[in-house]
Short mmCIF file of C-alpha atoms in Angstrom, two decimals:
data_model
loop_
_atom_site.label_atom_id
_atom_site.label_comp_id
_atom_site.label_asym_id
_atom_site.label_seq_id
_atom_site.Cartn_x
_atom_site.Cartn_y
_atom_site.Cartn_z
CA MET A 1 70.31 10.52 -7.89
CA ILE A 2 71.42 7.73 -10.47
CA SER A 3 68.45 5.60 -12.65
CA LEU A 4 69.93 2.35 -13.10
CA PRO A 5 68.49 0.03 -15.99
CA ASP A 6 66.01 -2.05 -15.14
CA PRO A 7 68.36 -5.38 -15.42
CA VAL A 8 71.12 -3.74 -13.53
CA ARG A 9 68.34 -3.56 -10.39
CA SER A 10 67.16 -6.57 -10.82
CA VAL A 11 70.26 -7.99 -10.57
CA LEU A 12 71.37 -6.06 -7.52
CA GLY A 13 67.98 -7.03 -6.34
CA SER A 14 69.39 -10.88 -6.42
CA VAL A 15 72.49 -10.33 -5.01
CA ARG A 16 70.72 -8.37 -1.86
CA GLY A 17 68.78 -11.18 -1.82
CA ALA A 18 71.09 -14.22 -1.75
CA MET A 19 73.51 -11.82 0.34
CA ALA A 20 70.54 -11.47 3.12
CA HIS A 21 69.63 -15.05 2.93
CA ALA A 22 73.20 -16.05 3.47
CA ALA A 23 73.71 -13.76 6.52
CA LYS A 24 70.41 -15.38 7.79
CA LEU A 25 71.55 -18.81 7.29
CA ALA A 26 75.05 -17.92 8.75
CA LEU A 27 73.39 -16.92 12.34
CA ASP A 28 70.96 -19.74 12.53
CA ILE A 29 74.36 -21.88 12.22
CA ALA A 30 75.41 -19.95 14.66
CA LEU A 31 72.71 -19.56 16.44
CA PRO A 32 69.94 -22.70 16.29
CA THR A 33 66.17 -21.26 16.84
CA LEU A 34 65.19 -22.41 20.00
CA CYS A 35 61.90 -23.62 21.04
CA ILE A 36 60.14 -21.02 23.01
CA ALA A 37 58.96 -23.37 25.54
CA CYS A 38 61.34 -25.46 26.15
CA ARG A 39 64.34 -23.54 24.67
CA GLU A 40 65.83 -27.03 23.04
CA PRO A 41 66.89 -25.98 19.47
CA VAL A 42 64.08 -26.71 16.88
CA ASP A 43 63.96 -26.24 12.83
CA GLY A 44 61.72 -22.94 11.78
CA GLU A 45 60.02 -20.98 14.60
CA GLY A 46 57.51 -22.16 17.09
CA VAL A 47 57.69 -24.87 19.59
CA CYS A 48 59.51 -28.87 19.63
CA ALA A 49 57.34 -31.52 18.65
CA ALA A 50 57.52 -32.49 22.16
CA CYS A 51 56.06 -29.60 23.40
CA TRP A 52 53.54 -28.81 20.71
CA GLY A 53 52.12 -32.49 21.86
CA LYS A 54 52.07 -31.67 25.49
CA LEU A 55 49.73 -27.45 24.16
CA SER A 56 45.96 -28.79 24.71
CA PHE A 57 44.30 -26.56 21.83
CA ILE A 58 40.30 -25.37 23.25
CA GLU A 59 38.24 -26.74 19.70
CA ARG A 60 34.81 -26.47 19.39
CA PRO A 61 32.52 -28.42 20.71
CA TYR A 62 32.72 -26.23 23.89
CA CYS A 63 30.10 -23.66 25.63
CA PRO A 64 29.71 -20.92 23.16
CA LYS A 65 29.41 -18.18 25.95
CA LEU A 66 32.45 -19.02 28.47
CA GLY A 67 34.23 -20.71 25.79
CA ILE A 68 34.77 -24.15 27.93
CA PRO A 69 35.26 -27.28 26.26
CA PHE A 70 32.60 -29.90 26.18
CA VAL A 71 33.37 -33.89 26.07
CA TYR A 72 30.40 -34.26 23.13
CA ASP A 73 28.92 -31.81 20.79
CA PRO A 74 25.43 -31.50 22.91
CA GLY A 75 24.08 -29.18 19.71
CA PRO A 76 23.86 -25.57 18.95
CA GLU A 77 23.46 -23.30 22.08
CA LEU A 78 23.41 -25.29 24.83
CA LEU A 79 25.64 -23.90 27.94
CA SER A 80 27.56 -25.32 30.26
CA MET A 81 26.91 -25.50 34.09
CA GLU A 82 28.83 -22.26 34.60
CA ALA A 83 27.30 -20.01 32.16
CA ILE A 84 23.93 -21.16 33.47
CA ALA A 85 24.94 -21.49 37.25
CA ALA A 86 26.90 -17.71 37.34
CA PRO A 87 26.20 -15.72 33.98
CA PRO A 88 29.03 -13.68 33.48
CA ALA A 89 28.96 -10.00 32.43
CA TYR A 90 30.77 -10.41 29.08
CA ALA A 91 28.67 -11.93 26.54
CA LYS A 92 31.38 -14.64 25.13
CA ALA A 93 35.01 -15.53 26.08
CA ARG A 94 37.46 -17.73 24.16
CA ALA A 95 40.45 -19.13 24.69
CA ALA A 96 43.42 -20.76 22.93
CA VAL A 97 44.41 -23.15 24.70
CA ARG A 98 44.11 -25.11 28.34
CA TYR A 99 46.62 -23.54 31.42
CA ASP A 100 48.97 -26.45 31.42
CA GLU A 101 52.33 -27.41 31.65
CA VAL A 102 53.33 -25.82 28.43
CA ALA A 103 50.76 -23.18 28.83
CA ARG A 104 51.86 -22.05 31.91
CA THR A 105 55.49 -21.97 31.06
CA LEU A 106 54.85 -19.69 28.18
CA VAL A 107 52.71 -17.58 30.35
CA HIS A 108 55.14 -17.11 33.66
CA GLN A 109 57.65 -16.46 31.03
CA LEU A 110 55.85 -13.52 29.31
CA LYS A 111 54.49 -12.39 32.73
CA TYR A 112 57.66 -12.32 34.93
CA GLN A 113 60.72 -13.08 32.82
CA ASP A 114 60.57 -10.25 30.24
CA ARG A 115 59.98 -12.96 27.31
CA THR A 116 57.88 -10.23 24.84
CA ASP A 117 59.05 -12.12 21.93
CA LEU A 118 56.54 -15.05 23.27
CA ALA A 119 53.96 -12.51 22.56
CA PRO A 120 53.95 -12.65 18.51
CA ILE A 121 52.91 -16.33 18.87
CA MET A 122 50.92 -16.65 21.31
CA GLY A 123 48.71 -13.69 19.95
CA LEU A 124 48.40 -14.97 17.02
CA TRP A 125 47.31 -18.38 18.13
CA MET A 126 44.63 -15.42 20.08
CA VAL A 127 43.63 -14.55 17.00
CA ARG A 128 42.85 -18.06 15.90
CA ALA A 129 40.80 -18.92 18.94
CA GLY A 130 38.76 -15.87 18.65
CA ARG A 131 38.32 -15.33 14.61
CA GLU A 132 34.28 -15.09 16.21
CA LEU A 133 34.69 -12.29 18.62
CA LEU A 134 36.96 -10.10 16.76
CA ALA A 135 35.03 -10.28 12.97
CA ASP A 136 32.80 -7.30 14.17
CA ALA A 137 34.60 -5.96 17.37
CA ASP A 138 35.33 -2.24 17.37
CA LEU A 139 37.95 -2.12 20.18
CA LEU A 140 40.31 -3.88 21.80
CA VAL A 141 40.99 -2.75 25.57
CA PRO A 142 44.31 -5.20 27.62
CA VAL A 143 43.07 -5.78 31.56
CA PRO A 144 45.56 -2.88 33.24
CA LEU A 145 48.23 -3.23 35.59
CA HIS A 146 48.06 -0.86 38.64
CA TRP A 147 50.85 1.86 38.61
CA ARG A 148 53.29 0.03 40.94
CA ARG A 149 53.04 -3.26 39.47
CA GLY A 150 53.21 -1.69 35.78
CA PHE A 151 56.35 -0.29 37.30
CA SER A 152 58.12 -2.88 38.38
CA ARG A 153 57.40 -5.15 35.89
CA ARG A 154 58.33 -3.04 33.26
CA TYR A 155 55.66 -3.81 30.46
CA ASN A 156 51.95 -5.10 30.65
CA GLN A 157 52.07 -8.64 29.33
CA SER A 158 47.93 -8.16 28.26
CA GLY A 159 49.33 -4.92 26.03
CA ALA A 160 52.43 -6.54 24.35
CA LEU A 161 49.13 -9.70 23.28
CA ALA A 162 46.60 -7.20 22.25
CA ARG A 163 49.26 -5.81 20.22
CA VAL A 164 49.71 -8.70 18.05
CA ILE A 165 45.77 -9.70 17.76
CA ALA A 166 45.43 -5.37 16.65
CA ARG A 167 48.19 -5.62 13.86
CA SER A 168 47.04 -9.37 13.00
CA SER A 169 42.79 -8.81 13.14
CA GLY A 170 42.92 -4.90 12.17
CA VAL A 171 40.58 -4.41 15.21
CA ARG A 172 41.92 -0.96 17.14
CA MET A 173 43.75 -1.34 20.34
CA GLN A 174 42.85 0.92 23.35
CA GLY A 175 45.55 0.41 25.64
CA ASP A 176 44.51 2.81 28.35
CA ALA A 177 40.74 2.98 28.08
CA LEU A 178 40.96 0.89 31.22
CA ARG A 179 42.45 1.70 34.37
CA ARG A 180 43.19 -0.08 37.28
CA VAL A 181 42.31 2.57 40.44
CA ARG A 182 42.94 0.43 43.16
CA ALA A 183 46.04 -1.53 43.92
CA THR A 184 44.59 -5.28 44.39
CA GLU A 185 46.10 -8.62 45.92
CA GLN A 186 47.89 -10.95 43.63
CA GLN A 187 44.52 -13.37 42.72
CA VAL A 188 46.61 -16.25 42.96
CA GLY A 189 45.76 -18.61 45.68
CA LEU A 190 42.48 -16.82 46.43
CA SER A 191 39.50 -18.77 46.27
CA ARG A 192 36.42 -17.85 43.62
CA PRO A 193 34.50 -15.71 46.03
CA GLN A 194 38.08 -13.71 47.26
CA ARG A 195 38.99 -13.64 44.02
CA ALA A 196 35.36 -11.55 43.28
CA SER A 197 36.05 -9.22 46.30
CA ASN A 198 39.57 -8.65 45.20
CA VAL A 199 39.08 -7.34 42.22
CA GLN A 200 35.59 -5.45 42.53
CA GLY A 201 35.47 -2.27 41.32
CA ALA A 202 39.02 -1.84 41.07
CA PHE A 203 38.64 -0.58 37.69
CA GLN A 204 37.55 2.02 36.05
CA VAL A 205 36.97 3.69 32.25
CA SER A 206 39.49 6.36 31.88
CA ALA A 207 37.19 9.90 31.32
CA ASP A 208 39.06 10.78 28.54
CA ARG A 209 38.60 7.65 26.79
CA LEU A 210 34.63 7.19 27.64
CA HIS A 211 33.94 8.37 23.94
CA ASP A 212 35.95 5.40 22.92
CA VAL A 213 33.99 2.57 24.64
CA GLN A 214 30.07 4.08 24.55
CA GLY A 215 28.13 2.24 21.67
CA ARG A 216 31.76 0.16 20.59
CA ARG A 217 31.86 -4.00 20.70
CA VAL A 218 34.72 -4.28 23.04
CA VAL A 219 37.21 -6.86 23.33
CA ILE A 220 39.15 -7.48 26.86
CA VAL A 221 42.45 -9.01 26.12
CA ASP A 222 44.17 -11.28 28.61
CA ASP A 223 47.10 -14.05 28.91
CA VAL A 224 44.66 -16.50 31.02
CA LEU A 225 41.48 -16.94 32.61
CA THR A 226 40.81 -18.68 36.24
CA THR A 227 37.66 -18.00 37.68
CA GLY A 228 36.87 -15.03 35.50
CA ALA A 229 36.32 -12.27 38.38
CA THR A 230 39.09 -9.90 36.90
CA VAL A 231 38.05 -10.00 33.50
CA ASP A 232 34.00 -9.57 34.57
CA ALA A 233 35.14 -6.80 36.83
CA CYS A 234 36.47 -5.17 33.21
CA ALA A 235 33.25 -5.71 31.63
CA ARG A 236 31.07 -4.27 34.07
CA ALA A 237 33.02 -1.31 34.63
CA LEU A 238 33.41 -0.56 30.37
CA LEU A 239 29.13 -1.65 30.45
CA ARG A 240 28.83 1.13 32.87
CA ALA A 241 30.56 2.94 30.75
CA LYS A 242 28.11 2.44 27.43
CA ALA A 243 29.77 -0.17 26.02
CA ALA A 244 27.43 -1.83 23.41
CA GLU A 245 29.07 -5.29 24.07
CA VAL A 246 31.55 -6.96 26.05
CA ARG A 247 33.73 -10.15 24.80
CA VAL A 248 36.86 -12.09 26.35
CA LEU A 249 39.80 -13.05 24.37
CA VAL A 250 42.71 -15.21 26.46
CA PHE A 251 45.70 -16.69 25.62
CA ALA A 252 44.72 -20.01 28.15
CA ARG A 253 42.07 -20.75 30.29
CA VAL A 254 41.93 -22.82 33.30
CA VAL A 255 40.07 -25.91 32.79
CA ASP A 256 39.10 -28.46 35.60
CA ALA A 257 37.78 -31.68 33.99
CA PRO A 258 36.24 -32.53 31.40
CA ARG A 259 32.55 -30.73 31.17
CA ALA A 260 29.13 -32.17 30.01
CA PRO A 261 26.64 -29.57 29.36
CA ILE A 262 23.30 -29.19 30.22
#
């Protein structure tokens, strides 16, 4: 191999960089970057100003257990009515955004329209929302699909989000730790009791992954939290397998109305 002098290497590096920049510029002109939600042209990457204005990021104050936003700050550790009335199996849940118009569009495109290009930005928003959960976590576990549904969809949207979170946070992902051992109905349209009954006993920790779960602080990753029935069933399966603690991180959560704490 020929060894080039440092000045020559520097010039060649500058030339390559300029060519790469010119190629990207030409591509941007030919194919302008589009808003990930409405597909209108935008400068840079992400969402346009109109869609950004419609996204409702969940910030403090919120219930320290469920992550449900409060209308005012009640002080530390005061729980929501939901957390007191029906404590979940998991220790904490956090969501990046409310499940509203733009969030629904993003979730549906990722889930049903093969828009895996949405996972990176959605996952990074989840990392921001879940800093507290990820700080000392040992393992990321995406909510699994039943094999039949996985075959028809070709990929698991929760797994796509978990991979982004793993790369950004450094927390290890174990995509096959949980199995959906029976097919369930779609949760859409079911009442809260029906949702809980639908997923009861539907999840199980794989026998060859018990050692990965035992004694670990596990973060369940999913796209949307509605009543919490699915992630609660997952948490119970992980706790039966002797996980030390289970937390939940989702992209969006349904928030019915502004909540006041107890």
